[in-house]
Short mmCIF file of C-alpha atoms and ligand atoms in Angstrom, two decimals:
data_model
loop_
_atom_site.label_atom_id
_atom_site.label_comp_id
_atom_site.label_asym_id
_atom_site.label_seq_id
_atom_site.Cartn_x
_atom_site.Cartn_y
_atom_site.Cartn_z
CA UNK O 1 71.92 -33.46 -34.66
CA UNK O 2 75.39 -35.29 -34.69
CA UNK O 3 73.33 -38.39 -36.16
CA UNK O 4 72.29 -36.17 -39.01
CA UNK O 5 75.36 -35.01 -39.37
CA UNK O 6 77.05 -38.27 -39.09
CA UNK O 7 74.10 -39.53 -41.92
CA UNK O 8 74.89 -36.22 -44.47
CA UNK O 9 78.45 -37.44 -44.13
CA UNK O 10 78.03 -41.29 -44.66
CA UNK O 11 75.57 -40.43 -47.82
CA UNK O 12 77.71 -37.68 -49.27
CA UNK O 13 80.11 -40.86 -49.72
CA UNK O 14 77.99 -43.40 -50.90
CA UNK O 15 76.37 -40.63 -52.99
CA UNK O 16 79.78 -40.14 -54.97
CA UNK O 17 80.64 -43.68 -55.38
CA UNK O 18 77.11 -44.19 -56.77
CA UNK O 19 76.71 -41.32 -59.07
CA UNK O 20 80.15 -41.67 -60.33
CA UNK O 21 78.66 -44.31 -62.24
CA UNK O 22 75.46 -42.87 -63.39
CA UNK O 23 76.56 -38.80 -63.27
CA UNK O 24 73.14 -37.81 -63.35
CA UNK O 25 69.82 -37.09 -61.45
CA UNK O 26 69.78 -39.66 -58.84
CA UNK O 27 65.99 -41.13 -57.97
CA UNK O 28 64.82 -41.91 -54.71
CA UNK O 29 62.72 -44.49 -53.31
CA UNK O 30 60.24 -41.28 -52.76
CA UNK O 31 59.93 -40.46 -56.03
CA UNK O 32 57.03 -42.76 -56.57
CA UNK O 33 55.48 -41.64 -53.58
CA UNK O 34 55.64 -37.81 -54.75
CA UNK O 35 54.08 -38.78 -58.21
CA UNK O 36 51.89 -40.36 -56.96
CA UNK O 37 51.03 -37.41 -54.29
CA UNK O 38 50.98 -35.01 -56.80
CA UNK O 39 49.25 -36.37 -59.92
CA UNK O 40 45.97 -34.85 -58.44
CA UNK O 41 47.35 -32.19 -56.08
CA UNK O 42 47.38 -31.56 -52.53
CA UNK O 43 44.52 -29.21 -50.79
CA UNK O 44 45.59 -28.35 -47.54
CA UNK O 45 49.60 -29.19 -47.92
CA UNK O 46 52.72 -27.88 -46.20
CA UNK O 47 56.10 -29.35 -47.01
CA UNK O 48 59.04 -28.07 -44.86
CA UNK O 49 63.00 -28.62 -44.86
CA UNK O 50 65.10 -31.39 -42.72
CA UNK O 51 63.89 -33.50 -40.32
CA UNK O 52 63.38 -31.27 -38.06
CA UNK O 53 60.27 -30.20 -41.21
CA UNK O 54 58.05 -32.76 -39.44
CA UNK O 55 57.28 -30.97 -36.01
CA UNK O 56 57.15 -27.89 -37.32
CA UNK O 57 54.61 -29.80 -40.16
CA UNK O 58 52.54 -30.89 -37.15
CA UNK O 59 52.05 -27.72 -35.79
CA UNK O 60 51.09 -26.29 -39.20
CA UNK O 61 48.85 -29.03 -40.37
CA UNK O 62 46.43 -28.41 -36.60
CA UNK O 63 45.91 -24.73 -37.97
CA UNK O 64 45.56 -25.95 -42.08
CA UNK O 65 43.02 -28.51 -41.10
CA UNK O 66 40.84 -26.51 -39.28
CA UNK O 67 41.13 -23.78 -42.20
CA UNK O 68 43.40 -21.52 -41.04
CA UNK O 69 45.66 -19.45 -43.25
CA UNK O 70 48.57 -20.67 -44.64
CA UNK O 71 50.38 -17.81 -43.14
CA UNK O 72 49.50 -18.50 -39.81
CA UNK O 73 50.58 -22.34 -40.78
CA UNK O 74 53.76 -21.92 -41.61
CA UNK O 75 54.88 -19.15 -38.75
CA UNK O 76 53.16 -21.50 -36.47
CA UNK O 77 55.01 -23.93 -37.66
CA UNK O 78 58.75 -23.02 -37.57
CA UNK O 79 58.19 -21.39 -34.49
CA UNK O 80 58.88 -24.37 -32.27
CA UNK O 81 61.73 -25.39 -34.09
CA UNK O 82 63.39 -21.93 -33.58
CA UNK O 83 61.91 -22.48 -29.60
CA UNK O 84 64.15 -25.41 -29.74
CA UNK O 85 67.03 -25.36 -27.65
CA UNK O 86 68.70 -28.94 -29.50
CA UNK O 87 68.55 -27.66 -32.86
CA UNK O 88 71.85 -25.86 -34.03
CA UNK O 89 70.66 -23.92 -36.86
CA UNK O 90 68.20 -22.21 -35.61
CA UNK O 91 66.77 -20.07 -33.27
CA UNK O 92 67.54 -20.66 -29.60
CA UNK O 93 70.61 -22.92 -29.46
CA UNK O 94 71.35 -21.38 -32.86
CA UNK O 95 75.38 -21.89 -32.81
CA UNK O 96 77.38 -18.92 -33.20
CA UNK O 97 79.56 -16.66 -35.29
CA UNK O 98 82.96 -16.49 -34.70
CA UNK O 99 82.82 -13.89 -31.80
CA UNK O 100 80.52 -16.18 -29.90
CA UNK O 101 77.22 -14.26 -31.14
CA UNK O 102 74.28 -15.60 -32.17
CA UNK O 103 73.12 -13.77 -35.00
CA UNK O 104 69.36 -14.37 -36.80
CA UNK O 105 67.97 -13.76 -40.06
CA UNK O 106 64.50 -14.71 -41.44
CA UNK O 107 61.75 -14.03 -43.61
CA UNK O 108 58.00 -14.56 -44.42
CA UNK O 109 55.56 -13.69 -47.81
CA UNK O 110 51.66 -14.28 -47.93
CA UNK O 111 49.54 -14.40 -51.23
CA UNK O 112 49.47 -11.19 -51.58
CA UNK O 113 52.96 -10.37 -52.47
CA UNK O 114 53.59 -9.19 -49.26
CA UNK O 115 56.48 -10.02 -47.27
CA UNK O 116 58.79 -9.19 -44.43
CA UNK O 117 62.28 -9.88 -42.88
CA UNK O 118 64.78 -9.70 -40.67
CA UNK O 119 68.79 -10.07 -40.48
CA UNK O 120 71.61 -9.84 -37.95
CA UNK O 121 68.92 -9.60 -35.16
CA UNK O 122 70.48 -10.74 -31.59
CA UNK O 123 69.06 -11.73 -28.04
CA UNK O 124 65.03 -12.28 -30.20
CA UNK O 125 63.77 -16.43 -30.04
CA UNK O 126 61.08 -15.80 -32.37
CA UNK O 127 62.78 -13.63 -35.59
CA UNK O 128 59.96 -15.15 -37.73
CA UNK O 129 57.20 -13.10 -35.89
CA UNK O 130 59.36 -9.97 -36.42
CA UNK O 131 59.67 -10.77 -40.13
CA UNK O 132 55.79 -11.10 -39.81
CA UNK O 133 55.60 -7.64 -37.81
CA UNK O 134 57.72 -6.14 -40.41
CA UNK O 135 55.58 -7.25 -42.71
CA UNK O 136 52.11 -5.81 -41.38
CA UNK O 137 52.59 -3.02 -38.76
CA UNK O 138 55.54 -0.74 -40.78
CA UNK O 139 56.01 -0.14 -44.38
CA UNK O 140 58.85 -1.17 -44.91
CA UNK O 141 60.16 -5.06 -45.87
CA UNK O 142 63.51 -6.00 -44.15
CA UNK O 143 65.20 -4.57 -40.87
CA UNK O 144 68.79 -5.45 -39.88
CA UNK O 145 70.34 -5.52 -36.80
CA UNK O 146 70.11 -3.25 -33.83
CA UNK O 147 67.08 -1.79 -35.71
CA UNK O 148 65.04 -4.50 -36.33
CA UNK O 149 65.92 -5.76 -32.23
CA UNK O 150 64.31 -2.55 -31.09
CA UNK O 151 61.57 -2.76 -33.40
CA UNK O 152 60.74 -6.63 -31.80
CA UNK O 153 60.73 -5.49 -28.32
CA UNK O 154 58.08 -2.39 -29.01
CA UNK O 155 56.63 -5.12 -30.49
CA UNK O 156 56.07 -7.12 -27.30
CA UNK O 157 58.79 -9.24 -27.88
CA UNK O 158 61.07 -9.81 -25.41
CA UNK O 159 65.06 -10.39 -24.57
CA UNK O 160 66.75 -13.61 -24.68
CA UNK O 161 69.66 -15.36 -24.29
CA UNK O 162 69.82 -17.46 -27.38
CA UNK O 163 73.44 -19.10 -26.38
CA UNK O 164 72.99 -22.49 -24.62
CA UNK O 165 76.03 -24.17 -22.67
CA UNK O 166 75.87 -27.12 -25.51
CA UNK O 167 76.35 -24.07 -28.32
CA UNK O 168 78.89 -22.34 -26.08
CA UNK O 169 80.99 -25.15 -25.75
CA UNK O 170 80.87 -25.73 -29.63
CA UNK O 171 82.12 -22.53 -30.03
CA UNK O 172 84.73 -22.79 -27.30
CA UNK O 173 86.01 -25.86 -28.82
CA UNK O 174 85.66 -24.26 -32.62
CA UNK O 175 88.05 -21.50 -31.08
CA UNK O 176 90.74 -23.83 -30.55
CA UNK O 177 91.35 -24.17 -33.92
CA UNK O 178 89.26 -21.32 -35.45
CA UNK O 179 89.05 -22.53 -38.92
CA UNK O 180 87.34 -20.11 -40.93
CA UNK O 181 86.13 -21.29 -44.13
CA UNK O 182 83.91 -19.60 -45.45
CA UNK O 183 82.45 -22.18 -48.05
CA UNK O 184 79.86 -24.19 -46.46
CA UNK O 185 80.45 -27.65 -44.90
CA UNK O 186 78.02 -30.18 -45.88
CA UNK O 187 77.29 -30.68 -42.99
CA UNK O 188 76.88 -27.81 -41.26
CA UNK O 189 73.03 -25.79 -42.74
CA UNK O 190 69.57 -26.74 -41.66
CA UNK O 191 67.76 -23.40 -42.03
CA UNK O 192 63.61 -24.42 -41.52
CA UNK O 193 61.77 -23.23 -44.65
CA UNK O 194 58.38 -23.93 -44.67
CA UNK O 195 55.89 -23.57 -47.04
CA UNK O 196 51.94 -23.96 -47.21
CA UNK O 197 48.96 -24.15 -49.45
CA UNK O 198 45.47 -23.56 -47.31
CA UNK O 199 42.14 -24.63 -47.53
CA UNK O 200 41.44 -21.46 -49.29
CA UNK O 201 43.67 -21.87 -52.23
CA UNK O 202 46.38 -19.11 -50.86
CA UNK O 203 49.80 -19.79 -50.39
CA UNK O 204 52.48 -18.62 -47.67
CA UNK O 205 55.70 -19.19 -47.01
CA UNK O 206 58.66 -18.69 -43.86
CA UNK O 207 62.40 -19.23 -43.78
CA UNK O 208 64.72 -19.28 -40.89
CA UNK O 209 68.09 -19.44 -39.57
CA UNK O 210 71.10 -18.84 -37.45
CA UNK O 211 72.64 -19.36 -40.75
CA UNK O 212 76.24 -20.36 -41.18
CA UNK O 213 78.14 -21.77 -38.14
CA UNK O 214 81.08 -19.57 -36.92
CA UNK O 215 80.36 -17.10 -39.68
CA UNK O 216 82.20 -13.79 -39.76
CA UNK O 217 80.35 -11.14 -38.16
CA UNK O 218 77.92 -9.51 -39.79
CA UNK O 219 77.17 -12.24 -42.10
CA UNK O 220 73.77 -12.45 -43.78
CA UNK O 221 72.73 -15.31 -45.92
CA UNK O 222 70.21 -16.09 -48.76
CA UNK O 223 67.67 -16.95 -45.89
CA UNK O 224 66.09 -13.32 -45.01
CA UNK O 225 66.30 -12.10 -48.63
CA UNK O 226 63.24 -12.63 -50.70
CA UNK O 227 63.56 -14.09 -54.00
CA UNK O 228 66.97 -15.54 -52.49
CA UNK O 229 66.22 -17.67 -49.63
CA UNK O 230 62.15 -17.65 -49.95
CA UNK O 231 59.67 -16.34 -52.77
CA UNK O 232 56.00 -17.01 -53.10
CA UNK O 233 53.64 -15.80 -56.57
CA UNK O 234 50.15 -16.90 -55.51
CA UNK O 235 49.30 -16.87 -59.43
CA UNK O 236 51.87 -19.31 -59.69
CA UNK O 237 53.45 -21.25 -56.65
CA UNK O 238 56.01 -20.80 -53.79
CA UNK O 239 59.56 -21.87 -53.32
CA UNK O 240 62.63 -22.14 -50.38
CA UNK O 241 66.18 -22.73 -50.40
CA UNK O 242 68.32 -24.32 -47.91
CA UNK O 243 72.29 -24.38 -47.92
CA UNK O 244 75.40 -21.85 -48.91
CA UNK O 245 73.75 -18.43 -48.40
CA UNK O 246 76.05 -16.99 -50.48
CA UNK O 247 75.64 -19.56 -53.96
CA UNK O 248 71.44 -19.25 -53.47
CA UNK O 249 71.90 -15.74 -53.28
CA UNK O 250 74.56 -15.35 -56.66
CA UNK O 251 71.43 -16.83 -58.58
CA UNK O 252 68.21 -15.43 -56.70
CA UNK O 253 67.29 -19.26 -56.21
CA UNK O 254 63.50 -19.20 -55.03
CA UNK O 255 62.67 -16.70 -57.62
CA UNK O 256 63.90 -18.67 -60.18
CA UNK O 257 62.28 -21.68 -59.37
CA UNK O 258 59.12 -19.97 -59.38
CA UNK O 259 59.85 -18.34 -62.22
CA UNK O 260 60.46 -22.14 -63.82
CA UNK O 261 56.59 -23.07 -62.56
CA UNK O 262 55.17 -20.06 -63.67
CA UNK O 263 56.85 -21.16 -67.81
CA UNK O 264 55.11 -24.57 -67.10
CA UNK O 265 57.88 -26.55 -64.73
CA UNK O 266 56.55 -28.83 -62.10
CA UNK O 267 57.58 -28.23 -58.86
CA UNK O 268 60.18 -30.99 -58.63
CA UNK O 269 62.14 -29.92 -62.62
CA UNK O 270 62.14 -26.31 -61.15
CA UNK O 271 64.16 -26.93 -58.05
CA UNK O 272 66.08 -29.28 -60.36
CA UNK O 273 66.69 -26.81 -62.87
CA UNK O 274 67.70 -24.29 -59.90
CA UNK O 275 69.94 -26.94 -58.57
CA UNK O 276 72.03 -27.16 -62.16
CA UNK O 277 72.12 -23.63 -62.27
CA UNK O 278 73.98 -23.20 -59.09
CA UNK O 279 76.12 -25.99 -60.18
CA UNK O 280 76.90 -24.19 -63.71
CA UNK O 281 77.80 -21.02 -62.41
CA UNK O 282 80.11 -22.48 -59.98
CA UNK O 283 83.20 -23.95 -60.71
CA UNK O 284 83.19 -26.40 -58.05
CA UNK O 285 80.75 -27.09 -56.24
CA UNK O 286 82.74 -30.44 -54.46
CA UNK O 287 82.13 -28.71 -51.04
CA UNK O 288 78.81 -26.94 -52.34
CA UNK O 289 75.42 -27.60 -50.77
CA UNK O 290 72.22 -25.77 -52.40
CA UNK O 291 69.02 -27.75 -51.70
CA UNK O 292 65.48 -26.11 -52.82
CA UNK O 293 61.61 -27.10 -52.19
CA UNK O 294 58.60 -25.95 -53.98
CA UNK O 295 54.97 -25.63 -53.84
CA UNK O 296 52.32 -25.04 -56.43
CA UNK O 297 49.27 -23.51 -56.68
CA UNK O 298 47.31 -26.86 -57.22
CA UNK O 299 49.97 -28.24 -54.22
CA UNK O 300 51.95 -30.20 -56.30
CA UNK O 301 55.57 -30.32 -54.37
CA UNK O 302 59.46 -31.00 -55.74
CA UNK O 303 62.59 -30.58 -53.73
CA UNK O 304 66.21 -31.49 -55.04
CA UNK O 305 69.83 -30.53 -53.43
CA UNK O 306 73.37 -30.71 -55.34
CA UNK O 307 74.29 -33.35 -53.17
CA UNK O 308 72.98 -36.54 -51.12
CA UNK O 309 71.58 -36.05 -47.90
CA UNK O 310 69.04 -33.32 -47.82
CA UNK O 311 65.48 -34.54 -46.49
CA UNK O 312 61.98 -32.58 -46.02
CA UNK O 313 58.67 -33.17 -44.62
CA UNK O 314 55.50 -33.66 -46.36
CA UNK O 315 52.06 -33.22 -44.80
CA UNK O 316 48.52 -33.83 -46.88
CA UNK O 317 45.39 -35.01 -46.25
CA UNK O 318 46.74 -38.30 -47.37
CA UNK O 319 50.12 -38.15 -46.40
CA UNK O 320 52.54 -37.20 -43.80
CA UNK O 321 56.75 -38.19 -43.56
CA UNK O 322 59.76 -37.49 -44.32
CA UNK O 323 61.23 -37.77 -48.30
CA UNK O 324 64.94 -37.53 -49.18
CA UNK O 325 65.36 -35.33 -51.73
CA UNK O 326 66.59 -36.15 -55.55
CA UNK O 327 69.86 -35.00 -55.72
CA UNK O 328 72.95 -34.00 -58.17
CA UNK O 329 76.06 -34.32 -57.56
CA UNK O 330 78.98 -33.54 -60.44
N1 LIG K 1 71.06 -20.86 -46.06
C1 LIG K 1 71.57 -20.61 -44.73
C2 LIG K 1 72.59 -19.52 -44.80
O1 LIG K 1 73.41 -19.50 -45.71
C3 LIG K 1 72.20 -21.80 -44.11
C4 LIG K 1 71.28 -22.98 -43.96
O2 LIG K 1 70.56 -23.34 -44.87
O3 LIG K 1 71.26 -23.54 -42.86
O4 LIG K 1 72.62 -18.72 -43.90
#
């Protein structure tokens, strides 16, 4: 994790030296690669966020192979990186707020429009599978908090202690200076957003998240609200965000950039075209990070962030890795 972090950091710096010069879309040496992947479309495919995209990818791509739903895929999928005690954005190991509690949000949508989530849920590993029992044994879409933690433990779900020594002595050491900003570091998001096109043609997608490091209590980001941090349109495509909770939210970002595919946009000029919204209804967005991938029906993918240094995880019958994302940076 401090590698990444140490990376986001080096390339946020490069990235502004660079793009000073060119102030404009910046291409990758992936870009070929995804035009190349996606002049005929992908059949199975599931694309996920950061590096940590590629195991959950691996677990998702046994169940797409064999047929399996794309649903099934993509919980599947971020399931082990939420069972993950190293990662510090999500699940276990998640780090906390600023009173030393982990706090989880997440959410999941199938092709049929339906969809389920959570937020503020303590003490659960899996959150995902709640958003996915929220989704098909109640009628409702979204529990919060002390709610949706009784809800997961009728469910079969059981009690854990999501704060490791390595997170509690983050925090502790946070606490000395308790800085709260509450503007997102650059370095500090990694929500897993996953999404997946299956054999059958139907699309799913999952999102989440300890959110925000050291957040204030209470604090619920883009990640568990659909059309904010996740939104899937089987007609049409399916879309996640990653990054400020609060900026993804102000513009409903994964509805709009399937809203962009469904008036014609490839994957990739929708999450661009999310990206410059973000960045035009913000007056700075210097310290900003918003970073969105897509999916469409004929599993054609596109990511893009505001700034250098945001990565996902491609797998397809013909391909499997990790691309950095296009990015802008103003
Ligand atoms: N979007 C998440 C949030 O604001 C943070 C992240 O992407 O890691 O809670």
């Amino acid at each position: 994790m401090k590698q990444r972090r140490a990376f986001l950091k080096d390339s946020l710096l490069g990235g502004i030296a660079f793009i000073a010069a060119s102030c404009g879309w910046t291409s990758t040496s992936a870009e070929k690669s995804q035009e190349e992947s996606n002049l005929k479309g992908n059949k199975p495919i599931v694309i996920s966020t950061w590096n940590h995209g590629e195991i959950a990818n691996k677990v998702s791509w046994q169940i797409l192979e064999k047929g399996g739903t794309a649903l099934d895929a993509v919980e599947q999928g971020v399931r082990l990186v939420e069972s993950d005690p190293t990662g510090s954005s999500v699940g276990i190991g998640g780090l906390p707020d600023r009173d030393g509690i982990v706090t989880l949000d997440a959410s999941i949508m199938n092709h049929k429009n339906e969809c389920g989530a959570v937020a503020f849920l303590q003490n659960i590993e899996h959150p995902i599978t709640v958003a996915r029992k929220v989704m098909e044994e109640t009628p409702h879409v979204f529990l919060a908090g002390e709610g949706a933690y009784k809800f997961a433990l009728e469910q079969g779900l059981k009690d854990t202690n999501l704060l490791t020594e390595e997170s509690k002595k983050a925090w502790e050491k946070w606490l000395e200076e308790a800085k709260y900003k509450p503007i997102i570091n650059i370095e500090n998001h990694d929500t897993i957003g996953s999404l997946a096109l299956d054999q059958h043609g139907n699309l799913a997608g999952a999102c989440t998240t300890s959110g925000l490091a050291y957040k204030m209590h209470g604090r619920v980001g883009d990640s568990p609200i659909i059309g904010a941090g996740l939104f899937v349109d089987n007609e049409v495509g399916a879309a996640c965000a990653t990054g400020l909770g609060e900026a993804i939210i102000r513009i409903a970002g994964s509805n709009i950039v399937v809203e962009m595919m469904r008036n014609g946009m490839s994957p990739q000029k929708a999450c661009e075209a999310a990206c410059q919204r973000v960045i035009e209804k913000h007056q700075n967005v210097s310290g900003l990070q918003v970073a969105f991938i897509a999916l469409n029906k004929k599993g054609q993918y596109g990511s893009c962030s505001i700034h250098p240094g945001f990565n996902l995880a491609i797998h397809t019958p013909k391909q499997n890795g990790i691309e950095t994302a296009k990015h802008q940076f103003i």
